[in-house]
């Protein structure tokens, strides 16, 4: 039977056009819908300071972190991505055959060959759609951005067949005990990509910087933990930001010159700015850093009045000497304080409450920003997006928010679909640092085991969360999904199939694939 609700939603959503409707170059390609998943439990950073025996304020004030989400042994990268993809499909009333490309960005590697993308394909089985391009992309926290670029490029290419692309960024960010541990986190973000998007990529405006460094890497494939040189990673991050901003500005200047303008680009030309957020304080310092760039590249800055007031002593500093220069940092943090309040602070909601999610971090910031705006306020604005992945790879690009903010518009739907973020964050369960620490120990000992049955409580997971039920003797992982409405008879299962013809999921326990709730309606998942 034709699902009328699905058809209606399909017509309301942009993209997914029949091939016959395709023009020469689709317009306003970008992000149509965003879904965020984070674990249902967190550890409080003030309690963690006490537990770790560090001075009060080091994690909460020094790093700017309030809470850190973490996963029990019930969740892995596959389950995080299954959860966020299904949530996006359900809440937007999308059919799995409307997706022609699925890309995953992650650095949480549990298999050196099999991609997370192929695991997610289990959700597509019932639709019969196997014509789905894309696989996994990895380079620390940058993989999600590379995946997003692949998706946007596909929609703008001759390969596009008129369907949506779906991008998933997911990671479990965990560190060994020590100074890096409070900068962990976990979660996943799914993004629907297509034309006529409320957040459209600005053409030709990507400033990229890639370079070799051992600042953060994961050479031990048996450990979930990275090897980190914390200070070097901060220096690499800030130097990449300088370079990307410079390249971005050169490109926009060239565009403006072609249009006959010799205007100088500055932070004022961004309505909002979001950053990859390892911890919130680094983001605040990054905005200050961009102001330093504006100041140093200005031919004749006014230091008597306006934003550069009192910055004269820093006119001749060499940027490469200032990554850890306290005076420069303090002066430009002060000078950019208003800009931070207006353009960036509200993007840090998930980062402050859930921590660094690695690949989804910057997209969690984008979601946090959108969630806290009224559509008319954000309409027409340029959003700068800075993505950084250690090793290192970084890009600064910009999204243009659509002008149409009328009720029922794609922008209105996007904003309202994210409006439950704060409520969901607040509904999580607080776990003591001692139990968190035991949990980390358990993950250390068991995350790579075969013939393993996870121990973590299933009841504590948010409704609609996929979780691991067992790992068999051949390392094949099996999953089940917590029902959306606590009706345990509706539990959905995914088990490994040894032949392609075995039926997955189990028909007796399957969930309805496309529930009634469209984007923005909160009924489908009530965390
Ligand atoms: N009250 C208030 N602030 C305090 C207190 C206190 N009691 N104690 C310390 N602080 C401040 C410090 O002054 C410092 O602030 P500053 O950076 O403005 O000087 C801040 O708290 C952190 O203290 P440090 O001593 O610098 O922290 P430490 O060196 O122990 O660790 C680090 C910080 C390097 C970020 C570590 O957590 C880490 O290695 N994290 C992982 C790597 C990382 O996130 N890198 C960023 C980019 S790469 C990526 O995304 C993974």
Coordinates of C-alpha atoms and ligand atoms in Angstrom, one line a residue:
X1 CA 0.0 0.0 0.0
X2 CA 1.3 3.5 -0.8
X3 CA 2.2 5.4 2.3
X4 CA 0.3 8.7 1.7
X5 CA 2.1 10.5 4.5
X6 CA 5.4 9.6 3.0
X7 CA 4.4 10.9 -0.4
X8 CA 3.1 14.1 1.1
X9 CA 6.3 14.6 2.9
X10 CA 8.4 13.9 -0.1
X11 CA 6.6 16.6 -2.0
X12 CA 7.1 19.0 0.9
X13 CA 10.8 18.3 1.1
X14 CA 13.2 19.7 -1.5
X15 CA 15.5 17.4 -3.5
X16 CA 14.8 13.9 -4.5
X17 CA 13.6 15.2 -7.9
X18 CA 12.8 12.8 -10.7
X19 CA 15.7 12.6 -13.1
X20 CA 13.6 14.2 -15.9
X21 CA 13.3 17.3 -13.7
X22 CA 17.1 17.8 -13.3
X23 CA 18.5 21.0 -14.6
X24 CA 22.1 21.6 -15.6
X25 CA 23.3 22.6 -12.1
X26 CA 21.1 22.1 -9.0
X27 CA 20.5 25.3 -7.1
X28 CA 21.4 26.0 -3.4
X29 CA 22.9 22.5 -2.7
X30 CA 23.5 22.0 1.0
X31 CA 22.1 20.8 4.3
X32 CA 18.3 20.2 4.4
X33 CA 17.9 18.4 7.7
X34 CA 20.1 17.7 10.7
X35 CA 19.7 15.1 13.4
X36 CA 21.8 14.8 16.5
X37 CA 22.3 11.8 18.8
X38 CA 24.2 11.8 22.1
X39 CA 24.3 9.2 24.8
X40 CA 21.7 9.2 27.6
X41 CA 24.4 9.5 30.4
X42 CA 27.0 12.0 31.3
X43 CA 29.7 12.8 34.0
X44 CA 29.7 16.2 35.6
X45 CA 33.0 18.1 34.9
X46 CA 33.1 19.7 38.4
X47 CA 32.8 16.3 40.0
X48 CA 35.4 15.0 37.7
X49 CA 37.9 17.8 38.8
X50 CA 37.5 16.6 42.3
X51 CA 37.8 12.9 41.4
X52 CA 40.9 13.5 39.3
X53 CA 42.4 15.7 42.1
X54 CA 43.0 18.8 39.8
X55 CA 42.3 22.4 41.0
X56 CA 38.6 23.3 41.0
X57 CA 37.9 25.2 37.8
X58 CA 40.4 23.5 35.5
X59 CA 37.9 21.6 33.4
X60 CA 34.9 23.9 34.0
X61 CA 36.5 27.3 33.6
X62 CA 39.9 26.6 32.1
X63 CA 38.5 24.3 29.4
X64 CA 34.9 25.6 29.5
X65 CA 33.3 22.2 29.8
X66 CA 30.2 21.5 32.0
X67 CA 29.4 17.8 31.2
X68 CA 30.8 14.9 29.2
X69 CA 28.6 12.3 27.5
X70 CA 29.9 8.8 27.3
X71 CA 28.8 5.3 26.1
X72 CA 28.6 2.1 28.0
X73 CA 29.8 -1.2 26.3
X74 CA 26.3 -1.4 24.8
X75 CA 27.1 1.3 22.2
X76 CA 29.7 1.3 19.4
X77 CA 30.2 3.3 16.2
X78 CA 27.8 1.2 14.3
X79 CA 25.0 1.6 16.8
X80 CA 25.5 5.4 17.1
X81 CA 25.2 5.7 13.3
X82 CA 22.2 3.3 13.1
X83 CA 20.4 5.4 15.7
X84 CA 21.0 8.8 14.2
X85 CA 20.2 7.7 10.6
X86 CA 17.0 6.0 11.6
X87 CA 16.0 9.0 13.7
X88 CA 16.6 11.4 10.8
X89 CA 14.7 9.2 8.3
X90 CA 11.7 8.8 10.7
X91 CA 11.4 12.4 11.8
X92 CA 11.5 13.7 8.3
X93 CA 9.2 11.0 7.0
X94 CA 11.7 9.9 4.4
X95 CA 11.7 6.7 2.4
X96 CA 15.0 4.7 2.3
X97 CA 14.8 4.6 -1.5
X98 CA 14.9 8.4 -1.7
X99 CA 18.6 8.2 -0.7
X100 CA 21.2 7.7 -3.5
X101 CA 24.4 8.3 -1.5
X102 CA 25.4 7.6 2.1
X103 CA 28.7 8.8 3.5
X104 CA 30.1 8.1 6.9
X105 CA 32.9 10.2 8.5
X106 CA 34.4 8.6 11.6
X107 CA 37.7 7.9 13.3
X108 CA 36.2 5.2 15.6
X109 CA 37.6 2.2 13.7
X110 CA 36.4 -1.2 14.8
X111 CA 37.2 -3.0 11.5
X112 CA 40.1 -2.4 9.1
X113 CA 38.0 -3.5 6.1
X114 CA 34.3 -3.4 6.6
X115 CA 32.8 0.1 6.6
X116 CA 30.2 1.5 9.0
X117 CA 28.3 2.5 5.9
X118 CA 27.7 -1.1 4.9
X119 CA 26.4 -1.8 8.4
X120 CA 23.9 1.0 8.1
X121 CA 22.7 -0.5 4.8
X122 CA 20.7 -3.0 6.9
X123 CA 18.3 -0.1 7.5
X124 CA 17.8 0.1 3.7
X125 CA 17.1 -3.6 3.2
X126 CA 13.3 -3.5 3.5
X127 CA 13.1 -0.8 0.9
X128 CA 15.1 -2.9 -1.5
X129 CA 17.4 0.1 -2.3
X130 CA 21.0 -1.1 -2.7
X131 CA 21.9 1.6 -5.2
X132 CA 23.6 3.8 -2.6
X133 CA 27.1 5.2 -3.3
X134 CA 29.6 6.3 -0.7
X135 CA 31.6 4.6 2.1
X136 CA 33.6 5.7 5.1
X137 CA 36.1 8.6 5.3
X138 CA 38.8 8.9 8.0
X139 CA 41.1 11.6 9.1
X140 CA 40.6 12.4 12.9
X141 CA 37.8 14.9 13.4
X142 CA 37.8 16.0 9.7
X143 CA 36.2 12.8 8.3
X144 CA 32.6 14.2 8.7
X145 CA 33.5 17.3 6.7
X146 CA 35.2 15.3 3.9
X147 CA 32.1 13.1 3.8
X148 CA 29.8 16.2 3.6
X149 CA 32.0 17.6 0.8
X150 CA 31.7 14.2 -1.1
X151 CA 27.9 14.4 -0.7
X152 CA 27.6 18.0 -1.9
X153 CA 30.0 17.4 -4.8
X154 CA 27.9 14.3 -5.8
X155 CA 24.7 16.4 -5.9
X156 CA 26.5 19.0 -8.0
X157 CA 28.0 16.4 -10.4
X158 CA 27.1 14.6 -13.5
X159 CA 26.7 11.4 -11.4
X160 CA 23.7 12.8 -9.5
X161 CA 20.5 10.9 -10.1
X162 CA 18.1 13.3 -8.3
X163 CA 18.0 11.6 -4.9
X164 CA 19.2 12.8 -1.5
X165 CA 22.6 12.2 -0.1
X166 CA 22.9 11.3 3.6
X167 CA 26.0 12.1 5.6
X168 CA 26.7 10.6 9.0
X169 CA 29.5 11.8 11.3
X170 CA 29.9 9.8 14.5
X171 CA 32.6 9.0 17.1
X172 CA 33.3 7.8 20.6
X173 CA 35.9 10.2 21.8
X174 CA 37.8 8.6 24.7
X175 CA 41.2 9.3 26.2
X176 CA 43.4 7.4 28.7
X177 CA 43.5 8.8 32.2
X178 CA 45.3 12.1 32.5
X179 CA 44.9 15.7 31.2
X180 CA 43.1 14.8 27.9
X181 CA 40.4 12.7 29.5
X182 CA 38.0 15.6 30.3
X183 CA 38.1 16.6 26.6
X184 CA 36.2 13.4 25.5
X185 CA 32.6 12.9 24.5
X186 CA 30.5 10.8 22.1
X187 CA 27.7 11.2 19.6
X188 CA 26.6 11.3 16.0
X189 CA 25.1 13.8 13.6
X190 CA 23.2 12.9 10.4
X191 CA 22.7 15.5 7.6
X192 CA 20.4 15.3 4.6
X193 CA 22.0 16.9 1.6
X194 CA 20.2 18.1 -1.6
X195 CA 19.3 21.1 -3.6
X196 CA 17.1 24.1 -2.5
X197 CA 18.6 23.6 1.0
X198 CA 18.0 26.0 3.9
X199 CA 21.8 25.9 4.5
X200 CA 23.4 26.2 1.0
X201 CA 27.1 25.9 0.4
X202 CA 28.6 29.1 -1.0
X203 CA 30.3 28.1 -4.3
X204 CA 34.1 28.4 -4.5
X205 CA 34.4 29.5 -0.9
X206 CA 36.4 26.8 0.8
X207 CA 39.8 27.6 2.4
X208 CA 41.7 24.4 3.1
X209 CA 45.0 23.6 4.8
X210 CA 46.5 20.2 5.1
X211 CA 49.9 19.3 6.6
X212 CA 51.8 16.5 8.2
X213 CA 52.1 16.4 12.1
X214 CA 51.9 13.8 14.8
X215 CA 49.7 15.9 17.1
X216 CA 47.0 13.3 17.7
X217 CA 46.9 9.9 16.1
X218 CA 45.8 6.3 16.8
X219 CA 48.6 3.9 15.9
X220 CA 47.6 1.2 18.3
X221 CA 44.7 -0.5 16.6
X222 CA 43.8 -2.5 19.7
X223 CA 43.3 0.6 21.9
X224 CA 40.4 3.1 21.6
X225 CA 42.7 5.8 22.9
X226 CA 44.8 8.2 20.7
X227 CA 48.4 9.2 21.3
X228 CA 48.1 13.0 21.9
X229 CA 50.6 15.8 22.1
X230 CA 48.0 18.3 23.5
X231 CA 50.0 21.5 23.1
X232 CA 51.1 20.6 19.6
X233 CA 47.5 19.8 18.7
X234 CA 46.4 23.3 19.8
X235 CA 49.2 24.9 17.8
X236 CA 48.3 22.9 14.7
X237 CA 44.6 23.8 15.2
X238 CA 45.3 27.5 15.5
X239 CA 47.9 27.6 12.6
X240 CA 45.4 25.7 10.4
X241 CA 42.7 28.3 11.3
X242 CA 45.1 31.2 10.3
X243 CA 45.9 29.5 7.0
X244 CA 42.3 28.5 6.1
X245 CA 41.0 32.0 6.9
X246 CA 43.7 33.6 4.7
X247 CA 42.8 31.2 1.8
X248 CA 39.1 31.8 2.3
X249 CA 39.5 35.5 2.3
X250 CA 41.7 35.5 -0.8
X251 CA 39.0 33.5 -2.6
X252 CA 36.2 35.8 -1.6
X253 CA 38.3 38.9 -2.5
X254 CA 38.8 37.4 -6.0
X255 CA 35.0 36.9 -6.3
X256 CA 34.3 40.4 -5.2
X257 CA 36.9 41.8 -7.5
X258 CA 35.3 40.1 -10.4
X259 CA 32.1 41.9 -9.3
X260 CA 34.0 45.2 -9.3
X261 CA 34.4 45.6 -5.5
X262 CA 37.7 46.1 -3.7
X263 CA 36.0 45.6 -0.2
X264 CA 38.1 43.9 2.5
X265 CA 36.5 40.8 4.0
X266 CA 36.4 40.7 7.8
X267 CA 34.6 38.9 10.6
X268 CA 31.7 41.4 10.2
X269 CA 30.9 39.6 6.9
X270 CA 30.0 36.4 8.8
X271 CA 26.6 36.4 10.5
X272 CA 27.7 33.5 12.7
X273 CA 30.8 31.3 13.1
X274 CA 31.0 27.7 14.2
X275 CA 34.2 25.8 14.9
X276 CA 35.3 22.2 15.6
X277 CA 35.2 22.3 19.4
X278 CA 37.6 20.0 21.3
X279 CA 36.6 22.2 24.3
X280 CA 34.7 25.5 24.4
X281 CA 37.6 27.7 25.6
X282 CA 39.6 26.8 22.4
X283 CA 36.6 28.0 20.3
X284 CA 36.5 31.3 22.1
X285 CA 40.3 31.7 21.6
X286 CA 39.8 30.8 17.9
X287 CA 37.4 33.7 17.3
X288 CA 39.9 36.0 19.0
X289 CA 42.5 34.5 16.7
X290 CA 40.4 35.4 13.6
X291 CA 40.2 39.0 14.9
X292 CA 44.0 39.0 15.2
X293 CA 44.1 38.0 11.6
X294 CA 41.7 40.8 10.6
X295 CA 43.8 43.3 12.6
X296 CA 47.1 42.2 11.1
X297 CA 45.9 42.2 7.5
X298 CA 44.1 45.5 7.8
X299 CA 46.1 48.2 5.9
X300 CA 45.3 50.9 8.3
X301 CA 43.4 49.7 11.4
X302 CA 41.9 52.4 13.7
X303 CA 43.2 51.7 17.2
X304 CA 41.6 54.8 18.8
X305 CA 38.0 53.8 18.4
X306 CA 36.0 50.7 17.3
X307 CA 36.8 47.0 17.6
X308 CA 40.6 47.5 17.4
X309 CA 40.8 50.1 20.2
X310 CA 44.0 49.7 22.3
X311 CA 45.5 47.0 20.0
X312 CA 48.3 49.2 18.7
X313 CA 51.1 47.4 20.6
X314 CA 50.3 44.2 18.7
X315 CA 50.6 45.7 15.2
X316 CA 53.9 44.1 14.4
X317 CA 53.5 40.6 16.0
X318 CA 54.4 37.6 13.9
X319 CA 51.3 35.2 14.0
X320 CA 53.6 32.1 14.2
X321 CA 55.0 33.4 17.5
X322 CA 51.7 34.0 19.2
X323 CA 49.9 30.6 19.5
X324 CA 50.6 30.6 23.3
X325 CA 51.3 34.4 23.8
X326 CA 49.2 35.3 26.9
X327 CA 49.2 39.1 26.1
X328 CA 48.0 38.7 22.6
X329 CA 45.4 36.1 23.6
X330 CA 44.1 38.3 26.4
X331 CA 43.9 41.4 24.4
X332 CA 42.1 39.8 21.4
X333 CA 39.8 37.7 23.6
X334 CA 38.7 41.0 25.2
X335 CA 38.4 42.8 21.8
X336 CA 36.3 39.9 20.4
X337 CA 34.1 39.4 23.4
X338 CA 31.0 41.0 21.9
X339 CA 31.5 39.2 18.6
X340 CA 31.8 35.9 20.5
X341 CA 28.5 36.6 22.3
X342 CA 26.7 37.5 19.1
X343 CA 28.2 35.1 16.6
X344 CA 29.5 31.9 18.3
X345 CA 28.5 31.4 21.9
X346 CA 25.2 29.7 21.3
X347 CA 26.8 27.2 19.0
X348 CA 28.6 25.7 22.0
X349 CA 25.5 24.2 23.7
X350 CA 26.2 20.5 22.8
X351 CA 30.0 21.0 23.1
X352 CA 29.7 22.4 26.6
X353 CA 27.1 19.7 27.7
X354 CA 28.4 16.6 25.9
X355 CA 32.1 17.3 25.1
X356 CA 34.1 16.7 21.9
X357 CA 32.3 14.2 19.6
X358 CA 35.3 14.3 17.2
X359 CA 33.8 14.2 13.6
X360 CA 30.3 15.4 14.6
X361 CA 31.7 18.2 16.9
X362 CA 31.5 21.0 14.4
X363 CA 28.1 19.8 13.1
X364 CA 26.8 19.6 16.7
X365 CA 27.9 23.3 17.0
X366 CA 25.9 24.1 13.8
X367 CA 22.9 22.2 15.1
X368 CA 23.2 24.1 18.5
X369 CA 23.3 27.4 16.7
X370 CA 20.3 26.7 14.5
X371 CA 18.3 25.3 17.4
X372 CA 18.6 28.6 19.3
X373 CA 17.6 31.0 16.5
X374 CA 14.2 32.2 15.3
X375 CA 14.1 31.6 11.5
X376 CA 13.7 35.3 10.7
X377 CA 16.8 36.2 12.7
X378 CA 19.1 33.7 10.8
X379 CA 17.5 34.0 7.3
X380 CA 19.9 35.3 4.7
X381 CA 23.0 35.1 7.0
X382 CA 26.4 33.7 6.2
X383 CA 27.6 31.0 8.6
X384 CA 31.4 30.4 8.7
X385 CA 32.3 26.7 9.5
X386 CA 35.8 25.7 10.6
X387 CA 36.5 22.0 10.6
X388 CA 39.8 20.6 12.0
X389 CA 41.1 17.1 12.1
X390 CA 44.5 16.2 13.6
X391 CA 47.3 14.9 11.6
X392 CA 46.2 17.5 10.1
X393 CA 43.4 18.5 7.7
X394 CA 41.3 21.6 8.0
X395 CA 38.8 23.7 6.0
X396 CA 37.0 27.0 6.6
X397 CA 33.9 27.2 4.4
X398 CA 30.6 29.1 4.5
X399 CA 26.9 28.3 4.3
X400 CA 24.3 30.8 3.2
X401 CA 21.0 30.6 5.1
X402 CA 18.0 30.8 2.8
X403 CA 16.0 34.1 2.8
X404 CA 12.6 32.3 3.1
X405 CA 11.7 32.0 6.8
X406 CA 7.9 31.7 6.5
X407 CA 6.1 29.2 8.6
X408 CA 6.4 25.8 6.9
X409 CA 9.5 26.8 4.9
X410 CA 12.5 24.4 4.8
X411 CA 14.3 26.8 7.2
X412 CA 11.4 26.9 9.6
X413 CA 11.3 23.0 9.6
X414 CA 15.0 22.7 10.2
X415 CA 14.9 25.1 13.2
X416 CA 11.8 23.5 14.7
X417 CA 13.2 20.0 14.2
X418 CA 16.2 20.9 16.5
X419 CA 14.2 22.8 19.1
X420 CA 14.2 19.8 21.5
X421 CA 18.0 19.7 21.8
X422 CA 18.2 21.4 25.3
X423 CA 15.4 19.3 26.7
X424 CA 17.1 16.1 25.5
X425 CA 20.4 17.2 26.9
X426 CA 18.7 18.0 30.3
X427 CA 17.0 14.6 30.4
X428 CA 20.2 12.6 30.5
X429 CA 21.3 10.7 33.6
X430 CA 24.2 11.9 35.7
X431 CA 26.7 9.2 36.5
X432 CA 29.4 9.5 39.2
X433 CA 33.1 9.9 38.2
X434 CA 33.8 6.6 39.9
X435 CA 31.2 4.7 37.9
X436 CA 32.4 6.6 34.7
X437 CA 35.9 5.5 35.4
X438 CA 34.8 1.8 35.9
X439 CA 32.9 2.1 32.6
X440 CA 36.1 3.3 30.8
X441 CA 38.0 0.4 32.3
X442 CA 35.4 -2.1 31.1
X443 CA 35.5 -0.6 27.6
X444 CA 39.4 -0.8 27.6
X445 CA 39.1 -4.5 28.4
X446 CA 36.2 -5.6 26.2
X447 CA 35.7 -3.2 23.2
X448 CA 37.7 -5.5 20.9
X449 CA 36.6 -8.9 22.2
X450 CA 34.9 -11.7 20.2
X451 CA 32.3 -13.9 21.9
X452 CA 31.2 -11.0 24.1
X453 CA 27.9 -10.1 25.6
X454 CA 27.8 -6.4 26.7
X455 CA 26.9 -5.7 30.3
X456 CA 25.5 -2.1 30.2
X457 CA 21.8 -1.5 31.1
X458 CA 19.5 -1.2 28.1
X459 CA 16.7 0.5 30.1
X460 CA 18.8 3.6 30.5
X461 CA 19.2 4.2 26.7
X462 CA 17.0 6.8 25.1
X463 CA 14.0 5.3 23.3
X464 CA 14.9 4.5 19.7
X465 CA 18.5 3.8 20.4
X466 CA 20.3 1.0 18.7
X467 CA 22.5 -1.1 21.0
X468 CA 24.8 -4.1 20.8
X469 CA 23.3 -7.4 21.9
X470 CA 26.4 -9.6 21.3
X471 CA 29.6 -10.1 19.4
X472 CA 29.9 -13.6 18.1
X473 CA 33.0 -15.8 17.9
X474 CA 33.8 -14.4 14.4
X475 CA 33.6 -10.7 15.7
X476 CA 30.3 -10.2 14.0
X477 CA 28.2 -7.7 15.9
X478 CA 24.4 -7.9 16.5
X479 CA 22.2 -5.1 17.4
X480 CA 18.7 -4.4 18.7
X481 CA 16.8 -1.1 19.0
X482 CA 15.0 0.2 22.0
X483 CA 11.4 0.9 21.0
X484 CA 10.3 4.5 20.5
X485 CA 7.5 4.1 22.9
X486 CA 8.8 1.7 25.5
X487 CA 6.7 -1.1 24.0
X488 CA 9.2 -3.9 24.4
X489 CA 7.2 -6.2 22.1
X490 CA 8.2 -3.8 19.3
X491 CA 11.9 -4.3 19.9
X492 CA 13.7 -4.3 16.5
X493 CA 16.7 -6.6 15.9
X494 CA 19.6 -6.6 13.4
X495 CA 21.6 -9.9 13.4
X496 CA 24.5 -10.7 11.1
X497 CA 23.5 -12.7 8.0
X498 CA 26.0 -15.2 6.7
X499 CA 24.4 -15.1 3.2
X500 CA 23.0 -12.1 1.5
X501 CA 19.6 -13.7 1.2
X502 CA 19.0 -14.1 4.9
X503 CA 16.3 -11.9 6.1
X504 CA 17.2 -8.9 8.2
X505 CA 15.6 -7.6 10.4
X506 CA 13.5 -10.3 12.0
X507 CA 10.0 -9.7 10.7
X508 CA 8.3 -10.6 13.9
X509 CA 10.0 -7.8 15.7
X510 CA 10.3 -5.1 13.1
X511 CA 9.4 -1.4 13.7
X512 CA 7.2 0.5 11.3
X513 CA 9.8 2.0 8.9
X514 CA 8.2 5.4 8.2
X515 CA 6.1 6.7 11.2
X516 CA 3.7 9.5 10.8
X517 CA 5.7 12.3 12.4
X518 CA 7.1 14.8 9.9
X519 CA 10.2 17.0 10.5
X520 CA 9.6 19.2 13.5
X521 CA 6.9 17.0 15.2
X522 CA 8.2 15.8 18.5
X523 CA 5.8 12.9 18.9
X524 CA 7.9 10.3 17.1
X525 CA 10.8 10.3 19.6
X526 CA 10.0 11.8 23.0
X527 CA 13.3 11.6 24.9
Ligands
LIG1 N1 40.8 27.5 37.3 C1 40.6 28.0 36.1 N2 41.4 27.7 35.0 C2 42.4 26.8 35.2 C3 42.6 26.2 36.5 C4 41.7 26.6 37.6 N3 41.9 26.1 38.8 N4 43.7 25.3 36.4 C5 44.1 25.4 35.1 N5 43.3 26.3 34.4 C6 43.3 26.6 33.0 C7 44.7 26.7 32.4 O1 45.3 28.0 32.7 C8 44.5 26.4 31.0 O2 43.9 27.6 30.4 P1 44.7 28.3 29.1 O3 44.8 27.2 28.1 O4 43.9 29.4 28.8 O5 46.1 28.6 29.7 C9 43.4 25.4 31.0 O6 42.8 25.5 32.3 C10 43.9 24.0 30.8 O7 44.9 23.8 31.6 P2 46.3 23.2 31.1 O8 47.2 23.1 32.2 O9 46.7 23.9 29.9 O10 45.7 21.7 30.7 P3 46.5 20.5 30.3 O11 47.8 20.8 29.6 O12 46.6 19.6 31.4 O13 45.5 19.9 29.2 C11 44.8 19.9 26.9 C12 44.8 20.6 28.2 C13 46.2 20.0 26.3 C14 43.8 20.6 26.0 C15 44.4 18.4 27.1 O14 43.1 18.3 27.7 C16 44.4 17.6 25.9 O15 45.5 17.1 25.5 N6 43.3 17.3 25.2 C17 43.2 16.5 24.0 C18 43.8 17.2 22.8 C19 42.9 18.3 22.2 O16 41.7 18.4 22.5 N7 43.5 19.2 21.3 C20 42.7 20.2 20.6 C21 42.7 20.1 19.1 S1 42.8 18.5 18.5 C22 41.3 17.7 18.8 O17 40.2 18.1 18.6 C23 41.4 16.3 19.5

